[in-house]
PDB file of C-alpha atoms in Angstrom:
ATOM      1  CA  MET P  27     182.885 212.544 121.697  1.00  0.00           C
ATOM      2  CA  SER P  28     179.491 211.384 120.569  1.00  0.00           C
ATOM      3  CA  TYR P  29     176.356 211.300 122.689  1.00  0.00           C
ATOM      4  CA  ARG P  30     176.370 207.738 123.046  1.00  0.00           C
ATOM      5  CA  LYS P  31     179.988 207.542 124.103  1.00  0.00           C
ATOM      6  CA  ARG P  32     179.472 210.411 126.459  1.00  0.00           C
ATOM      7  CA  THR P  33     176.429 208.447 128.269  1.00  0.00           C
ATOM      8  CA  ALA P  34     178.633 205.065 128.405  1.00  0.00           C
ATOM      9  CA  ALA P  35     181.656 207.130 130.068  1.00  0.00           C
ATOM     10  CA  LEU P  36     179.355 208.541 132.571  1.00  0.00           C
ATOM     11  CA  ALA P  37     177.794 205.580 133.419  1.00  0.00           C
ATOM     12  CA  SER P  38     181.103 203.487 133.758  1.00  0.00           C
ATOM     13  CA  ALA P  39     182.698 206.120 136.015  1.00  0.00           C
ATOM     14  CA  ALA P  40     179.742 206.091 138.316  1.00  0.00           C
ATOM     15  CA  ALA P  41     180.394 202.360 138.823  1.00  0.00           C
ATOM     16  CA  LEU P  42     183.845 202.318 139.051  1.00  0.00           C
ATOM     17  CA  ALA P  43     183.577 205.084 141.709  1.00  0.00           C
ATOM     18  CA  GLY P  44     181.156 202.812 143.755  1.00  0.00           C
ATOM     19  CA  SER P  45     183.228 199.887 143.508  1.00  0.00           C
ATOM     20  CA  ALA P  46     186.210 201.786 144.652  1.00  0.00           C
ATOM     21  CA  VAL P  47     184.244 203.071 147.455  1.00  0.00           C
ATOM     22  CA  TRP P  48     183.002 199.825 148.631  1.00  0.00           C
ATOM     23  CA  MET P  49     186.466 198.067 148.238  1.00  0.00           C
ATOM     24  CA  ALA P  50     188.063 200.538 150.540  1.00  0.00           C
ATOM     25  CA  ALA P  51     185.850 199.310 153.555  1.00  0.00           C
ATOM     26  CA  PRO P  52     187.990 197.824 156.384  1.00  0.00           C
ATOM     27  CA  VAL P  53     187.491 194.026 156.813  1.00  0.00           C
ATOM     28  CA  ALA P  54     186.317 192.903 160.260  1.00  0.00           C
ATOM     29  CA  ARG P  55     185.392 189.326 161.349  1.00  0.00           C
ATOM     30  CA  ALA P  56     183.891 188.639 164.792  1.00  0.00           C
ATOM     31  CA  GLU P  57     182.819 185.678 166.439  1.00  0.00           C
ATOM     32  CA  VAL P  58     181.556 184.543 170.041  1.00  0.00           C
ATOM     33  CA  VAL P  59     184.256 182.353 171.467  1.00  0.00           C
ATOM     34  CA  ASP P  60     183.815 180.050 174.792  1.00  0.00           C
ATOM     35  CA  VAL P  61     186.484 180.958 177.348  1.00  0.00           C
ATOM     36  CA  ASN P  62     187.397 178.455 180.081  1.00  0.00           C
ATOM     37  CA  TYR P  63     188.326 180.682 183.057  1.00  0.00           C
ATOM     38  CA  GLN P  64     189.875 179.267 185.997  1.00  0.00           C
ATOM     39  CA  CYS P  65     189.601 181.839 188.869  1.00  0.00           C
ATOM     40  CA  LYS P  66     191.860 182.400 191.930  1.00  0.00           C
ATOM     41  CA  THR P  67     189.509 183.490 194.614  1.00  0.00           C
ATOM     42  CA  PRO P  68     190.026 184.403 198.159  1.00  0.00           C
ATOM     43  CA  ILE P  69     188.186 181.039 199.338  1.00  0.00           C
ATOM     44  CA  GLY P  70     189.770 178.819 196.861  1.00  0.00           C
ATOM     45  CA  ASP P  71     189.899 178.041 193.116  1.00  0.00           C
ATOM     46  CA  LYS P  72     186.743 178.020 190.759  1.00  0.00           C
ATOM     47  CA  SER P  73     186.105 177.685 187.252  1.00  0.00           C
ATOM     48  CA  ALA P  74     183.626 178.879 184.735  1.00  0.00           C
ATOM     49  CA  VAL P  75     183.043 178.685 180.892  1.00  0.00           C
ATOM     50  CA  SER P  76     181.782 182.015 179.524  1.00  0.00           C
ATOM     51  CA  PRO P  77     181.281 182.802 175.579  1.00  0.00           C
ATOM     52  CA  ILE P  78     182.986 186.092 174.990  1.00  0.00           C
ATOM     53  CA  ASP P  79     182.203 188.670 172.217  1.00  0.00           C
ATOM     54  CA  ILE P  80     184.479 191.598 171.183  1.00  0.00           C
ATOM     55  CA  LYS P  81     183.425 194.332 168.936  1.00  0.00           C
ATOM     56  CA  GLY P  82     185.236 197.419 168.025  1.00  0.00           C
ATOM     57  CA  VAL P  83     183.943 200.454 166.574  1.00  0.00           C
ATOM     58  CA  ARG P  84     185.901 203.598 165.019  1.00  0.00           C
ATOM     59  CA  SER P  85     186.307 206.697 167.541  1.00  0.00           C
ATOM     60  CA  GLY P  86     188.172 209.518 166.349  1.00  0.00           C
ATOM     61  CA  SER P  87     191.979 208.303 165.487  1.00  0.00           C
ATOM     62  CA  GLY P  88     191.514 205.104 167.501  1.00  0.00           C
ATOM     63  CA  TYR P  89     188.746 202.337 167.926  1.00  0.00           C
ATOM     64  CA  ARG P  90     186.408 201.643 170.919  1.00  0.00           C
ATOM     65  CA  VAL P  91     186.841 198.306 171.963  1.00  0.00           C
ATOM     66  CA  THR P  92     184.094 196.389 174.014  1.00  0.00           C
ATOM     67  CA  MET P  93     184.285 192.926 175.606  1.00  0.00           C
ATOM     68  CA  SER P  94     181.033 191.339 176.709  1.00  0.00           C
ATOM     69  CA  TRP P  95     180.310 188.232 178.797  1.00  0.00           C
ATOM     70  CA  ARG P  96     177.264 186.041 178.020  1.00  0.00           C
ATOM     71  CA  LYS P  97     177.419 184.144 181.274  1.00  0.00           C
ATOM     72  CA  GLY P  98     178.630 184.737 184.683  1.00  0.00           C
ATOM     73  CA  VAL P  99     181.813 183.870 186.173  1.00  0.00           C
ATOM     74  CA  SER P 100     183.058 182.929 189.793  1.00  0.00           C
ATOM     75  CA  SER P 101     180.791 183.686 192.714  1.00  0.00           C
ATOM     76  CA  SER P 102     180.950 185.301 196.092  1.00  0.00           C
ATOM     77  CA  PRO P 103     179.945 183.371 199.323  1.00  0.00           C
ATOM     78  CA  VAL P 104     178.307 186.582 200.484  1.00  0.00           C
ATOM     79  CA  GLU P 105     175.908 189.109 199.027  1.00  0.00           C
ATOM     80  CA  LEU P 106     177.374 192.106 196.869  1.00  0.00           C
ATOM     81  CA  GLY P 107     175.577 194.922 197.372  1.00  0.00           C
ATOM     82  CA  LYS P 108     175.282 197.485 194.449  1.00  0.00           C
ATOM     83  CA  GLY P 109     178.467 198.923 193.625  1.00  0.00           C
ATOM     84  CA  ALA P 110     180.266 196.440 195.496  1.00  0.00           C
ATOM     85  CA  MET P 111     182.294 194.684 192.631  1.00  0.00           C
ATOM     86  CA  THR P 112     184.504 196.420 190.069  1.00  0.00           C
ATOM     87  CA  PRO P 113     185.626 194.432 186.890  1.00  0.00           C
ATOM     88  CA  SER P 114     188.428 194.688 184.542  1.00  0.00           C
ATOM     89  CA  ALA P 115     190.235 192.695 181.951  1.00  0.00           C
ATOM     90  CA  THR P 116     193.045 192.515 179.410  1.00  0.00           C
ATOM     91  CA  ILE P 117     192.711 191.651 175.798  1.00  0.00           C
ATOM     92  CA  ALA P 118     195.769 190.005 173.950  1.00  0.00           C
ATOM     93  CA  LEU P 119     196.632 191.676 170.743  1.00  0.00           C
ATOM     94  CA  GLY P 120     197.934 189.305 167.615  1.00  0.00           C
ATOM     95  CA  GLY P 121     198.578 189.726 163.983  1.00  0.00           C
ATOM     96  CA  ALA P 122     199.977 193.214 163.263  1.00  0.00           C
ATOM     97  CA  GLY P 123     199.487 193.928 167.115  1.00  0.00           C
ATOM     98  CA  SER P 124     201.016 192.785 169.920  1.00  0.00           C
ATOM     99  CA  GLY P 125     200.856 193.201 173.866  1.00  0.00           C
ATOM    100  CA  THR P 126     197.660 193.650 175.492  1.00  0.00           C
ATOM    101  CA  LEU P 127     194.747 196.190 175.639  1.00  0.00           C
ATOM    102  CA  SER P 128     193.117 196.996 179.293  1.00  0.00           C
ATOM    103  CA  VAL P 129     189.467 197.198 179.490  1.00  0.00           C
ATOM    104  CA  SER P 130     187.165 198.319 182.395  1.00  0.00           C
ATOM    105  CA  GLY P 131     183.754 198.610 183.290  1.00  0.00           C
ATOM    106  CA  PRO P 132     181.395 200.214 185.809  1.00  0.00           C
ATOM    107  CA  ALA P 133     180.632 198.556 189.217  1.00  0.00           C
ATOM    108  CA  ASN P 134     177.656 196.223 189.646  1.00  0.00           C
ATOM    109  CA  ASP P 135     174.189 198.189 189.203  1.00  0.00           C
ATOM    110  CA  ALA P 136     172.440 195.780 191.356  1.00  0.00           C
ATOM    111  CA  ALA P 137     172.842 193.357 194.375  1.00  0.00           C
ATOM    112  CA  ILE P 138     174.365 190.078 193.415  1.00  0.00           C
ATOM    113  CA  PRO P 139     173.198 187.028 195.665  1.00  0.00           C
ATOM    114  CA  ALA P 140     175.702 184.819 197.463  1.00  0.00           C
ATOM    115  CA  ASN P 141     177.027 181.872 195.846  1.00  0.00           C
ATOM    116  CA  THR P 142     175.559 182.790 192.352  1.00  0.00           C
ATOM    117  CA  PRO P 143     177.552 183.552 189.280  1.00  0.00           C
ATOM    118  CA  ILE P 144     178.992 187.045 188.747  1.00  0.00           C
ATOM    119  CA  LYS P 145     177.591 188.655 185.667  1.00  0.00           C
ATOM    120  CA  ILE P 146     180.295 190.930 184.370  1.00  0.00           C
ATOM    121  CA  SER P 147     179.093 194.311 182.780  1.00  0.00           C
ATOM    122  CA  ASP P 148     180.662 195.142 179.457  1.00  0.00           C
ATOM    123  CA  LEU P 149     184.073 196.404 179.398  1.00  0.00           C
ATOM    124  CA  SER P 150     185.722 198.762 177.124  1.00  0.00           C
ATOM    125  CA  GLY P 151     188.842 200.724 176.111  1.00  0.00           C
ATOM    126  CA  THR P 152     190.040 202.851 173.315  1.00  0.00           C
ATOM    127  CA  TYR P 153     192.727 201.456 171.129  1.00  0.00           C
ATOM    128  CA  THR P 154     194.798 203.666 168.766  1.00  0.00           C
ATOM    129  CA  PRO P 155     196.525 201.896 166.088  1.00  0.00           C
ATOM    130  CA  LYS P 156     199.971 202.607 165.335  1.00  0.00           C
ATOM    131  CA  LYS P 157     200.550 200.417 162.278  1.00  0.00           C
ATOM    132  CA  SER P 158     198.378 199.366 159.322  1.00  0.00           C
ATOM    133  CA  GLY P 159     197.461 195.559 159.339  1.00  0.00           C
ATOM    134  CA  GLU P 160     195.194 192.648 160.284  1.00  0.00           C
ATOM    135  CA  VAL P 161     194.982 192.365 164.123  1.00  0.00           C
ATOM    136  CA  THR P 162     193.169 189.901 166.475  1.00  0.00           C
ATOM    137  CA  PHE P 163     191.656 190.519 169.850  1.00  0.00           C
ATOM    138  CA  THR P 164     191.484 187.588 172.148  1.00  0.00           C
ATOM    139  CA  ALA P 165     190.094 187.452 175.681  1.00  0.00           C
ATOM    140  CA  GLY P 166     192.819 187.643 178.287  1.00  0.00           C
ATOM    141  CA  VAL P 167     192.741 187.968 182.223  1.00  0.00           C
ATOM    142  CA  LEU P 168     189.736 188.911 184.186  1.00  0.00           C
ATOM    143  CA  THR P 169     190.066 190.547 187.453  1.00  0.00           C
ATOM    144  CA  ILE P 170     187.060 191.348 189.826  1.00  0.00           C
ATOM    145  CA  LYS P 171     187.774 193.413 192.882  1.00  0.00           C
ATOM    146  CA  ALA P 172     184.912 193.324 195.450  1.00  0.00           C
ATOM    147  CA  LEU P 173     184.860 193.922 199.279  1.00  0.00           C
ATOM    148  CA  GLY P 174     188.529 194.645 199.598  1.00  0.00           C
ATOM    149  CA  THR P 175     189.451 191.285 197.999  1.00  0.00           C
ATOM    150  CA  THR P 176     190.922 190.642 194.316  1.00  0.00           C
ATOM    151  CA  THR P 177     189.811 187.446 192.189  1.00  0.00           C
ATOM    152  CA  THR P 178     191.805 186.818 189.021  1.00  0.00           C
ATOM    153  CA  CYS P 179     190.408 184.585 186.351  1.00  0.00           C
ATOM    154  CA  THR P 180     192.794 183.251 183.597  1.00  0.00           C
ATOM    155  CA  PRO P 181     191.978 181.646 180.426  1.00  0.00           C
ATOM    156  CA  THR P 182     193.158 178.089 180.286  1.00  0.00           C
ATOM    157  CA  ASN P 183     191.612 176.782 177.085  1.00  0.00           C
ATOM    158  CA  ASP P 184     193.719 178.884 174.725  1.00  0.00           C
ATOM    159  CA  PRO P 185     190.706 180.717 173.251  1.00  0.00           C
ATOM    160  CA  GLY P 186     190.705 181.795 169.539  1.00  0.00           C
ATOM    161  CA  PRO P 187     190.209 185.625 168.824  1.00  0.00           C
ATOM    162  CA  SER P 188     186.801 186.893 169.161  1.00  0.00           C
ATOM    163  CA  LEU P 189     187.504 189.779 166.569  1.00  0.00           C
ATOM    164  CA  THR P 190     189.799 190.450 163.771  1.00  0.00           C
ATOM    165  CA  LEU P 191     190.089 193.589 162.136  1.00  0.00           C
ATOM    166  CA  ASP P 192     192.097 195.138 159.251  1.00  0.00           C
ATOM    167  CA  VAL P 193     192.834 198.752 159.767  1.00  0.00           C
ATOM    168  CA  THR P 194     195.081 201.589 158.200  1.00  0.00           C
ATOM    169  CA  ALA P 195     196.684 203.305 161.072  1.00  0.00           C
ATOM    170  CA  ALA P 196     196.882 207.173 161.303  1.00  0.00           C
ATOM    171  CA  SER P 197     200.172 208.742 160.461  1.00  0.00           C
ATOM    172  CA  GLY P 198     202.465 210.178 162.970  1.00  0.00           C
ATOM    173  CA  GLY P 199     201.948 207.752 165.866  1.00  0.00           C
ATOM    174  CA  GLY P 200     204.086 206.599 168.490  1.00  0.00           C
ATOM    175  CA  ALA P 201     205.037 203.127 169.588  1.00  0.00           C
ATOM    176  CA  SER P 202     202.131 202.329 171.949  1.00  0.00           C
ATOM    177  CA  GLY P 203     198.362 202.240 171.603  1.00  0.00           C
ATOM    178  CA  SER P 204     196.363 204.247 174.499  1.00  0.00           C
ATOM    179  CA  ALA P 205     193.055 203.176 176.037  1.00  0.00           C
ATOM    180  CA  GLN P 206     190.764 205.909 177.610  1.00  0.00           C
ATOM    181  CA  GLY P 207     187.986 204.872 179.946  1.00  0.00           C
ATOM    182  CA  GLY P 208     189.687 201.681 180.291  1.00  0.00           C
ATOM    183  CA  GLY P 209     193.552 201.780 181.102  1.00  0.00           C
ATOM    184  CA  SER P 210     196.139 201.436 178.378  1.00  0.00           C
ATOM    185  CA  GLY P 211     196.863 199.126 175.377  1.00  0.00           C
ATOM    186  CA  SER P 212     200.626 198.840 174.388  1.00  0.00           C
ATOM    187  CA  ASP P 213     202.325 197.314 171.538  1.00  0.00           C
ATOM    188  CA  ASP P 214     205.328 197.217 169.511  1.00  0.00           C
ATOM    189  CA  GLY P 215     203.707 199.686 166.801  1.00  0.00           C
ATOM    190  CA  ALA P 216     200.910 197.467 165.743  1.00  0.00           C
ATOM    191  CA  GLY P 217     197.927 198.672 163.962  1.00  0.00           C
ATOM    192  CA  LEU P 218     194.336 197.786 164.715  1.00  0.00           C
ATOM    193  CA  PRO P 219     190.631 198.150 163.216  1.00  0.00           C
ATOM    194  CA  ARG P 220     187.220 198.819 164.193  1.00  0.00           C
ATOM    195  CA  THR P 221     183.784 197.098 164.497  1.00  0.00           C
ATOM    196  CA  GLY P 222     180.763 196.687 165.370  1.00  0.00           C
ATOM    197  CA  PRO P 223     182.277 194.857 162.676  1.00  0.00           C
ATOM    198  CA  GLU P 224     180.150 195.667 159.595  1.00  0.00           C
ATOM    199  CA  ASP P 225     179.270 199.280 160.397  1.00  0.00           C
ATOM    200  CA  SER P 226     182.098 201.027 158.567  1.00  0.00           C
ATOM    201  CA  ALA P 227     181.594 198.736 155.348  1.00  0.00           C
ATOM    202  CA  VAL P 228     177.995 199.562 155.518  1.00  0.00           C
ATOM    203  CA  ALA P 229     178.468 203.002 155.541  1.00  0.00           C
ATOM    204  CA  LEU P 230     180.876 203.016 152.893  1.00  0.00           C
ATOM    205  CA  GLY P 231     178.822 200.614 150.786  1.00  0.00           C
ATOM    206  CA  THR P 232     175.924 203.235 151.179  1.00  0.00           C
ATOM    207  CA  LEU P 233     178.129 206.138 149.836  1.00  0.00           C
ATOM    208  CA  GLY P 234     179.315 203.964 146.948  1.00  0.00           C
ATOM    209  CA  GLY P 235     175.621 203.255 146.083  1.00  0.00           C
ATOM    210  CA  THR P 236     174.871 206.932 146.187  1.00  0.00           C
ATOM    211  CA  VAL P 237     177.571 207.817 143.914  1.00  0.00           C
ATOM    212  CA  LEU P 238     176.298 204.727 141.431  1.00  0.00           C
ATOM    213  CA  LEU P 239     172.870 206.180 141.742  1.00  0.00           C
ATOM    214  CA  ALA P 240     173.779 209.748 140.866  1.00  0.00           C
ATOM    215  CA  GLY P 241     175.910 208.597 137.975  1.00  0.00           C
ATOM    216  CA  ALA P 242     172.698 206.639 136.760  1.00  0.00           C
ATOM    217  CA  ALA P 243     170.529 209.828 137.134  1.00  0.00           C
ATOM    218  CA  GLY P 244     173.038 211.751 135.150  1.00  0.00           C
ATOM    219  CA  ALA P 245     173.037 209.163 132.275  1.00  0.00           C
ATOM    220  CA  LEU P 246     168.995 209.306 132.217  1.00  0.00           C
ATOM    221  CA  TRP P 247     168.914 212.965 132.218  1.00  0.00           C
ATOM    222  CA  LEU P 248     171.497 213.128 129.040  1.00  0.00           C
ATOM    223  CA  THR P 249     169.040 210.664 127.471  1.00  0.00           C
ATOM    224  CA  ARG P 250     166.101 212.556 127.978  1.00  0.00           C
ATOM    225  CA  ARG P 251     167.671 215.715 126.878  1.00  0.00           C
ATOM    226  CA  HIS P 252     169.088 214.206 123.798  1.00  0.00           C
ATOM    227  CA  GLN P 253     165.449 212.638 122.951  1.00  0.00           C
ATOM    228  CA  GLU P 254     163.740 216.276 123.676  1.00  0.00           C
ATOM    229  CA  THR P 255     166.415 217.764 121.263  1.00  0.00           C
ATOM    230  CA  ARG P 256     165.822 215.631 118.723  1.00  0.00           C
ATOM    231  CA  ALA P 257     162.018 215.918 119.010  1.00  0.00           C
ATOM    232  CA  GLY P 258     162.298 219.736 118.547  1.00  0.00           C
ATOM    233  CA  ARG P 259     164.149 219.518 115.396  1.00  0.00           C
TER     234      ARG P 259
END
């Protein structure tokens, strides 16, 4: 093979390798969705709308899923002291997944004044996919336990998914997902993806760029060597 052909082949291989790595990045789409909660409280029904954000990050063989509230929901007629309120929630799975994922979080780290919206801390759980495909995550029921009482808040506006992930499941899985530090998530063998949505794509894209630059550097080295050889003749 001639020098020029070898150089062209090296550059082409590097470019293809970079493209292959980038194309392998999982797809993730996230958006903040307004959820209209109707809450059943010990003192009557209440309602509140809160924007919900759901993210997922790869964690071992599963995905760490985090649910965040942009606004407080419900309220208490009396002050809730530090550590008096504990929240938990479910996330509905759709697409290639089904069932729900349970998420939970810490108790309030500061007192909540009476008759003010209760700010919910971030809730999280770990989902282990059992089937490859695109899965959606949608806000489900929120449960607030405080001072021996339970308040249940249910979405009533049929909110759309806050997160859509496309993943490849690990082999040898069973028929249900599991959540650590946040209860359990079950499905019919469905699969799920990651998120802080673009983190994996950025990492893989960076790797692809590194491969491409390495190939270009090799091509430049061959060119310089060829020129030095010709000059020495």
